[in-house]
XYZ file of C-alpha atoms in Angstrom:
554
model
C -49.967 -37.310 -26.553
C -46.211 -38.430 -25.591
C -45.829 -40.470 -29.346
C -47.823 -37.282 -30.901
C -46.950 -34.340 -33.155
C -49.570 -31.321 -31.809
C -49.489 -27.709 -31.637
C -51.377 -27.047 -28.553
C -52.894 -23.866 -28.069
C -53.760 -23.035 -24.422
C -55.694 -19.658 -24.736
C -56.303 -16.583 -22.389
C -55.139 -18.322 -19.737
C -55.140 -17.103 -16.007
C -52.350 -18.491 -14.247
C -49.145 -20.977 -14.473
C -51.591 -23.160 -12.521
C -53.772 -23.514 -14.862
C -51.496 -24.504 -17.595
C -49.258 -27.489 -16.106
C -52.241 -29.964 -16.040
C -52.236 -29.368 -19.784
C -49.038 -29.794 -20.928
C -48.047 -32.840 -22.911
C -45.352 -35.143 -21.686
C -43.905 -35.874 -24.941
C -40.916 -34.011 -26.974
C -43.503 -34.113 -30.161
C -45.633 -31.399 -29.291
C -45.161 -27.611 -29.215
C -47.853 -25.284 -27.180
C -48.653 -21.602 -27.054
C -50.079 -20.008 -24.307
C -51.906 -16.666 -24.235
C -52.066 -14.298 -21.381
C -52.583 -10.944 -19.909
C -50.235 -12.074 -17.285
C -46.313 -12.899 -17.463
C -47.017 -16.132 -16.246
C -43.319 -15.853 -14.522
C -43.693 -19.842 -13.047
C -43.781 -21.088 -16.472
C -40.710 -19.495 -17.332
C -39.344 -20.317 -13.827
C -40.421 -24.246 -13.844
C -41.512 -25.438 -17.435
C -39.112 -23.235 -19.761
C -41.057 -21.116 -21.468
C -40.250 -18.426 -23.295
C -41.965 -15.019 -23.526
C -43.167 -13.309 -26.553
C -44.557 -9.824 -25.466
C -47.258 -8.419 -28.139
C -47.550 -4.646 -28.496
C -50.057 -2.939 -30.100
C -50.201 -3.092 -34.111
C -48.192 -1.136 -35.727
C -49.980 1.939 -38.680
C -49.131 -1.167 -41.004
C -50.303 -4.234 -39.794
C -53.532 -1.936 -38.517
C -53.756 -0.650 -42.501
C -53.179 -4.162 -43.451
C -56.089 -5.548 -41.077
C -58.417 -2.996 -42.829
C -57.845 -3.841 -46.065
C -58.275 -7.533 -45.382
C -61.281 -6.521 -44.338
C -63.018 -3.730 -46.547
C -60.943 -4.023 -49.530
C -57.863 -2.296 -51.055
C -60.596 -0.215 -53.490
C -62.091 1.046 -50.411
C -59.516 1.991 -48.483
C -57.744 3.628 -51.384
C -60.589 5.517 -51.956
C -60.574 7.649 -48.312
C -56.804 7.217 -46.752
C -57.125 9.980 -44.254
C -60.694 8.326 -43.157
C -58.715 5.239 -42.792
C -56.256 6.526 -40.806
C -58.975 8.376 -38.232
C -60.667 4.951 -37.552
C -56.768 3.220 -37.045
C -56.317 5.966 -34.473
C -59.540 6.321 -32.935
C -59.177 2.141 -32.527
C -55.666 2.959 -30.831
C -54.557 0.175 -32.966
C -55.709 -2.426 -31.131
C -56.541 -6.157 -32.851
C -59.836 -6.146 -31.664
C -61.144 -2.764 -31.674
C -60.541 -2.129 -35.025
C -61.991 -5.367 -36.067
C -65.042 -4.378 -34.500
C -64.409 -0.813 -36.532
C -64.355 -2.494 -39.550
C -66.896 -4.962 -38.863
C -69.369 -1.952 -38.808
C -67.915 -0.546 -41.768
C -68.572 -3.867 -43.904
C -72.193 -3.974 -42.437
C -72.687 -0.626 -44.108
C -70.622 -0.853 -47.445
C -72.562 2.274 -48.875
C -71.079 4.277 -45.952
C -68.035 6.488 -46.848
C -65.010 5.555 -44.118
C -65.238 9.314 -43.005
C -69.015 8.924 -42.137
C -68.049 5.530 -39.839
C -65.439 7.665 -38.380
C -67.443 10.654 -37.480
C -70.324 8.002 -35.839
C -67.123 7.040 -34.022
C -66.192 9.944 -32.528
C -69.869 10.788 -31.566
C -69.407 7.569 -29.063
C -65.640 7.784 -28.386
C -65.841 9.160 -24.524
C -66.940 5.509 -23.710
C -66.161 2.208 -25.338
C -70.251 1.765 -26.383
C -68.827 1.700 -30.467
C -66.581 -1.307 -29.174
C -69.444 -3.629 -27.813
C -69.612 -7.212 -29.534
C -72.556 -9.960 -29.703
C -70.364 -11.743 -27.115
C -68.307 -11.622 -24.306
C -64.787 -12.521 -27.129
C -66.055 -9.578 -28.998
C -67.192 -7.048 -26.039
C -64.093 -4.976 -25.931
C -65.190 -3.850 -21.741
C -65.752 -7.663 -21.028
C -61.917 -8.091 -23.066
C -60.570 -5.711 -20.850
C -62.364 -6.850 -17.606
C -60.035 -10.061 -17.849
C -57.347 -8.758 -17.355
C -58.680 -5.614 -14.456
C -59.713 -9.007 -12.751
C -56.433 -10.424 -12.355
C -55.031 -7.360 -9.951
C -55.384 -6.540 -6.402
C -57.974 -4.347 -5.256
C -55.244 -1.552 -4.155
C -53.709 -1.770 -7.743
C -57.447 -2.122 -9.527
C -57.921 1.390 -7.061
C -54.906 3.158 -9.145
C -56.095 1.943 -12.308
C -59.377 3.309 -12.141
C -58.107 6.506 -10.780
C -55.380 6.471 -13.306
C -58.351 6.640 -15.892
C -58.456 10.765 -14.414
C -55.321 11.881 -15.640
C -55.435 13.452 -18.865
C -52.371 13.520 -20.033
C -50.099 11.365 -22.952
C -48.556 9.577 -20.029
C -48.312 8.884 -16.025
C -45.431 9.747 -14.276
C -44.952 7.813 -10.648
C -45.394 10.879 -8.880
C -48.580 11.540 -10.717
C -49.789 8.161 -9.802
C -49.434 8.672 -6.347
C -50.753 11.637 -5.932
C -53.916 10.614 -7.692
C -53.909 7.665 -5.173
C -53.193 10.012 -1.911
C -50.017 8.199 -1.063
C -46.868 8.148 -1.709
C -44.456 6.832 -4.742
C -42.774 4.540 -2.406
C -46.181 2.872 -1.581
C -47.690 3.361 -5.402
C -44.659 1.679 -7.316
C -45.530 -1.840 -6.502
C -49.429 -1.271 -7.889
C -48.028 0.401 -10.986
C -45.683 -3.100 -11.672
C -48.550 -5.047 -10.745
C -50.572 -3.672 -13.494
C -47.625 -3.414 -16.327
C -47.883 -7.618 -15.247
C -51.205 -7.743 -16.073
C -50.877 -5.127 -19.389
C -53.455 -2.725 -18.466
C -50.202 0.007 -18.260
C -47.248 -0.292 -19.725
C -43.901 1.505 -19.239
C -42.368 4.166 -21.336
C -39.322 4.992 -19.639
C -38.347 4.839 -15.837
C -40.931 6.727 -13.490
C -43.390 6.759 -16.810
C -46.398 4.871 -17.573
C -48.737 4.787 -20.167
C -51.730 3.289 -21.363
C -53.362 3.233 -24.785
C -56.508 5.705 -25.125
C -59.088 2.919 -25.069
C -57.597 1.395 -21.500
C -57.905 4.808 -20.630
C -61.567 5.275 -21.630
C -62.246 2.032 -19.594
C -60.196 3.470 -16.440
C -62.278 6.316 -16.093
C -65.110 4.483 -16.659
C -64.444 1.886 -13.702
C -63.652 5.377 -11.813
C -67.067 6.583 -12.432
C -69.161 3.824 -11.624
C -67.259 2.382 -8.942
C -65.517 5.369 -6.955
C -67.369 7.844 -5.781
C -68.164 11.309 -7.146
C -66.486 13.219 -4.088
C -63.344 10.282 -3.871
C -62.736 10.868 -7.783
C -62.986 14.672 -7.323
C -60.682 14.483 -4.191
C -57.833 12.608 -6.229
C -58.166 15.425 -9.119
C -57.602 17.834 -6.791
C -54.896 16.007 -5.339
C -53.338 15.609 -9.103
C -53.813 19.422 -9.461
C -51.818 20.331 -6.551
C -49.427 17.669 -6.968
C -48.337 19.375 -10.217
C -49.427 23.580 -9.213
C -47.008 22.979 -6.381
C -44.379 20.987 -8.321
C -44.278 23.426 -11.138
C -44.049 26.419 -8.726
C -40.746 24.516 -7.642
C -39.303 24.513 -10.770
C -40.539 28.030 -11.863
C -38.472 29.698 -8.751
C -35.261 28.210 -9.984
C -36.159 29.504 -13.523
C -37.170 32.749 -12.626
C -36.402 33.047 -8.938
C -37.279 36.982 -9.096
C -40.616 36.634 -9.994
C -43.273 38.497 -8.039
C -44.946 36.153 -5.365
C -48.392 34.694 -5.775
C -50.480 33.243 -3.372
C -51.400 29.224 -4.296
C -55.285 27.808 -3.770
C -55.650 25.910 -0.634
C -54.690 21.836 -1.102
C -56.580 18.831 -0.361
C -54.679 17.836 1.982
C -50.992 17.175 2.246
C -49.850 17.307 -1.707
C -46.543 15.512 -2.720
C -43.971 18.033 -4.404
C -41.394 17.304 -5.905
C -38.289 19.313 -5.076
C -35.124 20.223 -6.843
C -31.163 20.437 -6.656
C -30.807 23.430 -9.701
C -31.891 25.013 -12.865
C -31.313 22.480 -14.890
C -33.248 19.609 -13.010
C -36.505 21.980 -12.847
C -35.750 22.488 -16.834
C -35.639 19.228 -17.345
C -38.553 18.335 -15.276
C -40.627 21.274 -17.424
C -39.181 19.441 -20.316
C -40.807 16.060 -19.674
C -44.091 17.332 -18.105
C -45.129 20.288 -20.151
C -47.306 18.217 -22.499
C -48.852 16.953 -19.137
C -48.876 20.640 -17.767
C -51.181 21.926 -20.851
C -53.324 19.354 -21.045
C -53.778 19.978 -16.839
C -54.754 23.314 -17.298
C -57.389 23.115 -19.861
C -58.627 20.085 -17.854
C -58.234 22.195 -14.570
C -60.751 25.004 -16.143
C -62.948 22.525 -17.811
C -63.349 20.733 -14.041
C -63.800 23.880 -11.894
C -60.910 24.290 -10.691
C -60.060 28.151 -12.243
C -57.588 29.232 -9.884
C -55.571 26.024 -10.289
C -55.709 26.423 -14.088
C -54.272 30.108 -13.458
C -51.658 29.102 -11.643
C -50.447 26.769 -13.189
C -50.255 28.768 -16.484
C -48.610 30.993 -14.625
C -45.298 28.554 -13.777
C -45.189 26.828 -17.184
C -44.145 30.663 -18.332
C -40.425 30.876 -18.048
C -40.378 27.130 -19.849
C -42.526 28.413 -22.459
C -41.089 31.115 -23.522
C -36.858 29.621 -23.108
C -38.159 26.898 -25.425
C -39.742 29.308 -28.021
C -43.237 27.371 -27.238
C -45.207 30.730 -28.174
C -48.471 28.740 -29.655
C -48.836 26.609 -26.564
C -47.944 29.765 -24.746
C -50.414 31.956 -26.195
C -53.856 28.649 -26.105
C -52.387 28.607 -21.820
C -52.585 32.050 -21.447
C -56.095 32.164 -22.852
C -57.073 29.500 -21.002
C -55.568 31.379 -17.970
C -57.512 34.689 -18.656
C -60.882 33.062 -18.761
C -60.229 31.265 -16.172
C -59.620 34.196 -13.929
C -62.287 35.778 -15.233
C -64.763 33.155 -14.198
C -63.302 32.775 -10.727
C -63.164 37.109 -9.844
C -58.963 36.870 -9.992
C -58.174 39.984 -10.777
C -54.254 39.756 -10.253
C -54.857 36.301 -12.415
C -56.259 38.750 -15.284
C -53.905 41.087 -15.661
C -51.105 38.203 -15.318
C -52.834 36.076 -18.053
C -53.563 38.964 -20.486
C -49.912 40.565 -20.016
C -47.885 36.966 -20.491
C -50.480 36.580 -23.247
C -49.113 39.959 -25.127
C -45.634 39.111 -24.275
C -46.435 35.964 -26.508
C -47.812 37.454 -29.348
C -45.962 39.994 -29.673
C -42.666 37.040 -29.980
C -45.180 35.687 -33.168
C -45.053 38.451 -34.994
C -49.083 38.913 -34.238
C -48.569 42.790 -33.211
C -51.804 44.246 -33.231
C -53.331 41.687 -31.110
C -50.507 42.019 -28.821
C -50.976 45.451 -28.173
C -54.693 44.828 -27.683
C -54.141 42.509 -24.979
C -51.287 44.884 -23.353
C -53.568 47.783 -23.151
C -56.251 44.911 -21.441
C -53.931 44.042 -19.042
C -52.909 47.855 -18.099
C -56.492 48.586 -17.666
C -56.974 45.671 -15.527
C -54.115 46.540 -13.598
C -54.916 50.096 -12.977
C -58.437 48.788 -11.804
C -56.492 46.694 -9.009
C -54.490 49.393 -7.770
C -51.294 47.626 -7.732
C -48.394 49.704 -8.995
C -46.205 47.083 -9.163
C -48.811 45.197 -11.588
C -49.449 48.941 -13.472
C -45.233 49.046 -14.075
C -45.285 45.201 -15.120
C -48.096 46.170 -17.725
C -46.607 49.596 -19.145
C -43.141 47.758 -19.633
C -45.033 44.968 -21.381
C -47.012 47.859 -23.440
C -43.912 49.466 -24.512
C -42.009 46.704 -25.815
C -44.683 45.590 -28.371
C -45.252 49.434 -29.718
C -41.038 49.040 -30.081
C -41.822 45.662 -32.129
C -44.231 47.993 -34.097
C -41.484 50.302 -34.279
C -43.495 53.338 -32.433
C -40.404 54.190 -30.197
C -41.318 57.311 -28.976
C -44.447 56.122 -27.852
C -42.534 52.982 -26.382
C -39.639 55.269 -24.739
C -43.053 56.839 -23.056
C -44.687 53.806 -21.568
C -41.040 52.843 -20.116
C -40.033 56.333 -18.366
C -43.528 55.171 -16.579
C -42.697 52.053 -15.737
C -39.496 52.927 -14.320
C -40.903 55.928 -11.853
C -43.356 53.241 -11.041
C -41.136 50.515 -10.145
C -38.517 52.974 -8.448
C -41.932 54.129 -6.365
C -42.301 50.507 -5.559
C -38.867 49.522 -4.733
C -38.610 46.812 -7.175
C -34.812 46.474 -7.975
C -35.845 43.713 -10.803
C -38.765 45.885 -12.311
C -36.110 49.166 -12.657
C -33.403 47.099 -13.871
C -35.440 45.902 -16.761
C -36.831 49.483 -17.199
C -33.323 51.083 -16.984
C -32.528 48.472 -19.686
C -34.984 48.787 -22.325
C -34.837 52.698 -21.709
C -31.043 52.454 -22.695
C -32.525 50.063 -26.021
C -34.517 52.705 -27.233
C -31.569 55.584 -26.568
C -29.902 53.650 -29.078
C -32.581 52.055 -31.106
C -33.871 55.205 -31.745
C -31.916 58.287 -30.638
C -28.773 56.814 -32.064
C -27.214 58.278 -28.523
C -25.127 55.371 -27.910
C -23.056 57.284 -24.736
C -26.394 57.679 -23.253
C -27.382 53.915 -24.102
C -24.250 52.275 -22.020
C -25.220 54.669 -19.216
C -28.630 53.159 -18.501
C -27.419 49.416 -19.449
C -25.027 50.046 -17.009
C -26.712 50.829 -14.524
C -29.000 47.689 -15.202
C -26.472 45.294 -15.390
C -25.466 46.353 -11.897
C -29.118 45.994 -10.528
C -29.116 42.529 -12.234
C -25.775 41.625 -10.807
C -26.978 42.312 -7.134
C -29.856 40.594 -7.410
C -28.188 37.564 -9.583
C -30.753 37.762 -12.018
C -29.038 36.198 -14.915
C -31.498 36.355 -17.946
C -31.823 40.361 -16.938
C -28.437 40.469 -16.906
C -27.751 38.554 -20.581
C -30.246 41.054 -22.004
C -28.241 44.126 -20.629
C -24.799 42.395 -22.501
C -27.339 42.206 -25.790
C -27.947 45.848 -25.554
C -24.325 46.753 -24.779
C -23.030 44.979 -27.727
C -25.770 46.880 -29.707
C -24.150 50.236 -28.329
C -20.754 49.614 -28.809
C -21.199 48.785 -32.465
C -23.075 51.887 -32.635
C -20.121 53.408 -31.192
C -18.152 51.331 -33.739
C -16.419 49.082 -31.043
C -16.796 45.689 -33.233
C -14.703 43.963 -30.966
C -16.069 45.044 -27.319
C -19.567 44.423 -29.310
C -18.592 40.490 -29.520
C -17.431 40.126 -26.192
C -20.436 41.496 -25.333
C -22.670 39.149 -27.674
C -20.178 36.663 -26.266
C -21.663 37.212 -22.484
C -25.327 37.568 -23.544
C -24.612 33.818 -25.902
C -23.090 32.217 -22.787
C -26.248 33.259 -20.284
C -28.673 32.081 -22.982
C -27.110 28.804 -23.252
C -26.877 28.659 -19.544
C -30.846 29.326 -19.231
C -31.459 27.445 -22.418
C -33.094 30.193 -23.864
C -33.437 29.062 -27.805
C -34.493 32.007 -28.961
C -32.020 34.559 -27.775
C -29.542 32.248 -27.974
C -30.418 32.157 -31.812
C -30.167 36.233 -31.888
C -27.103 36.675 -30.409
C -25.432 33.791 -32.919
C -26.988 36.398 -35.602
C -25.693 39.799 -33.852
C -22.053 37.925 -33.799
C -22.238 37.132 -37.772
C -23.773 40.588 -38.129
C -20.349 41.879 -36.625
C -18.218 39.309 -38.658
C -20.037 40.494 -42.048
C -19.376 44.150 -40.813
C -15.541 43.652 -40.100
C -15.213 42.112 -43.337
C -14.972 38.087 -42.358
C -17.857 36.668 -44.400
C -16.660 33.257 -43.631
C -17.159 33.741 -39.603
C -20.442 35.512 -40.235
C -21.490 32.234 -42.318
C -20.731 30.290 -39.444
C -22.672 32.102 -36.730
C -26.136 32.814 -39.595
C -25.913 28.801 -40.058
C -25.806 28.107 -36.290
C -28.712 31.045 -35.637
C -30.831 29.388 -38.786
C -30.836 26.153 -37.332
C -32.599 27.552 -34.423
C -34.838 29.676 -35.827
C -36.024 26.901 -38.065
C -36.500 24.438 -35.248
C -38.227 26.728 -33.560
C -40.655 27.709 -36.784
C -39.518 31.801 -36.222
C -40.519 34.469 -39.297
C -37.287 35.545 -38.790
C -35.445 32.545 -39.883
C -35.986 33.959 -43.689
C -34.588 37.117 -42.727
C -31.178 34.519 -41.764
C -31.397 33.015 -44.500
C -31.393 35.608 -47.228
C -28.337 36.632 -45.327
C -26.652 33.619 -46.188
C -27.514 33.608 -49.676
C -26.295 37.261 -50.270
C -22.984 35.730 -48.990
C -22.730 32.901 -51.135
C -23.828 35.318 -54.253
C-alpha cells in the first residue's frame, strides 16, 4: 500500500496491538480506528489523534428518525418522537433498532411503539438485533469485556444505584471499600466508556448502560451480595446526610439510626456551608434513595433519611419534593411500626403544605401527627405537633385558635426542658400578640425573651425569626427605623443559612418600610430583589410582589 491512496478503516478494535500490524507504511493512506478503549499506545507510538464520540445530540437523534420513518411521520406525533429519542437515551444504535420496529409496523402511531417500549424498558429485550452488530447486550458486552474483574465488579454493582449520577463515595460504598481503593476501577471503566465523568468525584452512565449494569448484577452477583451493597449505599448516604443535617440544624431532637451492614463510609464536614453544598449536589440522589429505600424494604432507612434532607428542603424552598419525601416517609413508618417516624413524617409533611398555600390539607395532617403523638406519649413530640398545629390555623388566619395550640406547646416544652422548643413557642406567642392583639409592648416582651433562649443555645435560624417578629413590632409601634435594623438582622441570618424563602420576605418587609416612610424608589429596590426569589422559587406570593411594584410605577 506504500505507492497507494486508501482510507483504511480498522473497526471496533481491541487494543493498540492489534492495530500496528495493519497500518500502511506509506504517506498515501489515512486510517480510522474505532474503539471502546483510548487506545493510549497509538497516541503514544504511532501519532494518533483522538476523537471522543458522545452520545447524539436531540438533533442528530431527530435527524436519524426522520431518515428513517419520514419527515410526514414524524411531524405527525413530535412528542411520540421525542419519548422513543429518550427512552433510546440517544444512542446510534438503540434508536436505530427503535425505528427499525417502527418502519416494520408503518400503520403503528409513534406513541403506540413508544408505549410497547416502555412495557420492556426495565431490560434491554426491545434492543435485541438478528445479530451480534445489532444485539445492543452483545454491543455492550465488548466493551464490559475489556475491564478487570474488580472494575467489571463496580460496574455491575453500579447498575444498583438509582440515581442521575455516581458520586466516588457512592461507588465505594456500593463496592464495600473505600474511595481510595474504588478510584482506579471507576478510571478504568471511563477508558473503556461504560461510565463517563461529569465533574470531579461524579460519574455517570446513560440509562441503557445502566439497565445492562443491573442486569450483569442480577445474574452474576448474588441475591444476598447485591442486597448487602444496597444496604451499604443506604447507610453510606443515611449516615452522610445525618452529618450534614447537624450542621444545618444542630438543635434538632436526636433520633436513633437502623443498624449498618457493617462499617459504612461517612463523609464528614468542616461547616455549614460544606454540608449545604453537599445537600446541594446529592439531593436529587437523596429522593430518588428514599423512594428506592421503601420500594426495597428498607422503611426505616427511607424514614430517616427523609428526615435529614428536611432543613435542605425547606432553606431551598423545595416544598413539592418536600411534601412526595414526607409521604414517602409516613408510609414508610407506617409499614415498619415507627411510631416516632409517623408523627415526624406527618408533622414535616404539614409544615410543607402549609408553605404551598395547600391549608386544609395541612391542618389535616397536623391534627394526624398530634394524634399520633399523643398515642406515643412523648411530650416533647405532643409540643413539636401543637406548635406545628398552630402555625397553619395562623396561615388560615384562626389566631385565637392558633394563640391556643401555642400557650400548649410552650407549658409542654417548659415541662420538658426544651430551651429550643420554648424559644420557638415564646416566639410565635409574641407573633400572634401582635398579629392579632395589636399589643406590640407585649409582642417585644416574648421575642425577647426568645431571642435570648436562641442566643444561648446559638440557634441562628430561631434567632433570625425572633429579629422578623421584632421588626414586625416596632413598626407596629411605629419605629420604621429600629424595624429595618431589625429586618436587617433577620436578612443577614437568612443569607447566612441560605434560606431563599425568608430571605425573600424580609427583602419585602424592608420595601414595605421604604413605601411606608415615603421612599418608593428604595421600596422598588428591595420588591425587585424579593420578586426574583419568589419567582425562582415558583411562590403564590410572588403576585402579591408584583402588584406592589406596579402600584408604584402607576
Amino acid at each position: 500500500m506504500a505507492d497507494r491512496r486508501l482510507l483504511i478503516v480498522l473497526d471496533n478494535a481491541r487494543t493498540a496491538e492489534q492495530v500496528r500490524p495493519l497500518l500502511p507504511g506509506g504517506r498515501g493512506c489515512r486510517v480510522v480506528v474505532t474503539s471502546r478503549n483510548r487506545l493510549p499506545g497509538l497516541l503514544a507510538s504511532e501519532g494518533a489523534r483522538t476523537v471522543s464520540l458522545d452520545l447524539m445530540d436531540w438533533e442528530q437523534a431527530h435527524s436519524l428518525l426522520v431518515g428513517a420513518l419520514g419527515a410526514e411521520r414524524i411531524a405527525a406525533e413530535p412528542l411520540a418522537a421525542e419519548s422513543l429519542i429518550a427512552l433510546s437515551a440517544r444512542l446510534p444504535l438503540a434508536l436505530s433498532l427503535v425505528a427499525a420496529h417502527a418502519a416494520a409496523h408503518p400503520t403503528w402511531p409513534l406513541e403506540t411503539v413508544a408505549l410497547d417500549l416502555r412495557r420492556t424498558r426495565q431490560g434491554l429485550d426491545a434492543f435485541t438485533g438478528e445479530d451480534q452488530m445489532t444485539d445492543l447486550r452483545a454491543v455492550f458486552s465488548w466493551s464490559y469485556q475489556l475491564v478487570t474483574g474488580s472494575s467489571a465488579r463496580v460496574f455491575r454493582l453500579s447498575g444498583l444505584h438509582p440515581g442521575p449520577d455516581l458520586p466516588v463515595a457512592a461507588a465505594a460504598a456500593l463496592a464495600g471499600t473505600t474511595p481510595e481503593r474504588v478510584r482506579p476501577a471507576l478510571a478504568e471503566l471511563e477508558r473503556a466508556h461504560l461510565i463517563s465523568q461529569l465533574a470531579p468525584e461524579r460519574y455517570a452512565s446513560h440509562d441503557l448502560l445502566r439497565v445492562y449494569a443491573g442486569e450483569l448484577a442480577g445474574s452474576i452477583d448474588k441475591e444476598k451480595e447485591c442486597r448487602q451493597a444496597l444496604w451499604r449505599l443506604f447507610d453510606h448516604y443515611l449516615r452522610t446526610a445525618d452529618a450534614g443535617d447537624q450542621w444545618l440544624r444542630p438543635h434538632r431532637d436526636p433520633a436513633v439510626l437502623p443498624d449498618p451492614a457493617g462499617s459504612p463510609y461517612v463523609l464528614s464536614f468542616g461547616g455549614y456551608q460544606e454540608a449545604f453544598d453537599w445537600f446541594e449536589a446529592e439531593h436529587p440522589n437523596l429522593v430518588v434513595l428514599i423512594e428506592h429505600a421503601a420500594r426495597e424494604g428498607f422503611d426505616s432507612h427511607a424514614t430517616h433519611l427523609a428526615r435529614t434532607i428536611t432543613g435542605f428542603l425547606e432553606r431551598r424552598g423545595l416544598w413539592n419534593t418536600w411534601v412526595d419525601v414526607m409521604w414517602t416517609a409516613a408510609q414508610a413508618s407506617q409499614r415498619s411500626g415507627d411510631l416516632q417516624g409517623q408523627v415526624m413524617a406527618h408533622r414535616y409533611r404539614a409544615h410543607a403544605l402549609a408553605r404551598q398555600g395547600r391549608l386544609d390539607e395541612a391542618l389535616s395532617e397536623s391534627e394526624t401527627a398530634l394524634d399520633l403523638a399523643v398515642r406515643s406519649g412523648d411530650q416533647v413530640a405532643q409540643a413539636w405537633c401543637q406548635r406545628v398545629v398552630a402555625f397553619v390555623l395562623a396561615q388560615q388566619e384562626r389566631l385565637k385558635e392558633s394563640y391556643d395550640h401555642d400557650l400548649i406547646a410552650s407549658e409542654l416544652f417548659k415541662a420538658s426542658g426544651h430551651r429550643t422548643g420554648q424559644a420557638l413557642a415564646l416566639n410565635s406567642l409574641g407573633w400572634l400578640h401582635a398579629s392579632t392583639f395589636a399589643e406590640y409592648d407585649q409582642s417585644v416582651e416574648y421575642c425577647t425573651q426568645a431571642q435570648r433562649l436562641y442566643q444561648e443555645v446559638d440557634h441562628k435560624l430561631g434567632e433570625a425569626a425572633t429579629w422578623d417578629h421584632l421588626g414586625y413590632a416596632q413598626r407596629g409601634l411605629g419605629n420604621q427605623a429600629e424595624a429595618a435594623r431589625c429586618y436587617r438582622k433577620a436578612l443577614e441570618l437568612y443569607q447566612e443559612l441560605n434560606d431563599r424563602y425568608y430571605q425573600a420576605l424580609m427583602l419585602q418587609n424592608l420595601g414595605d418600610v421604604d413605601h411606608e416612610l415615603g421612599d418608593l424608589e428604595a421600596a422598588g429596590g428591595w420588591w425587585e430583589l424579593a420578586l426574583d426569589l419568589l419567582t425562582e422559587l415558583n411562590h403564590p406570593s410572588a403576585e402579591t410582589v408584583a402588584s406592589k411594584l406596579r402600584s408604584i410605577d402607576s
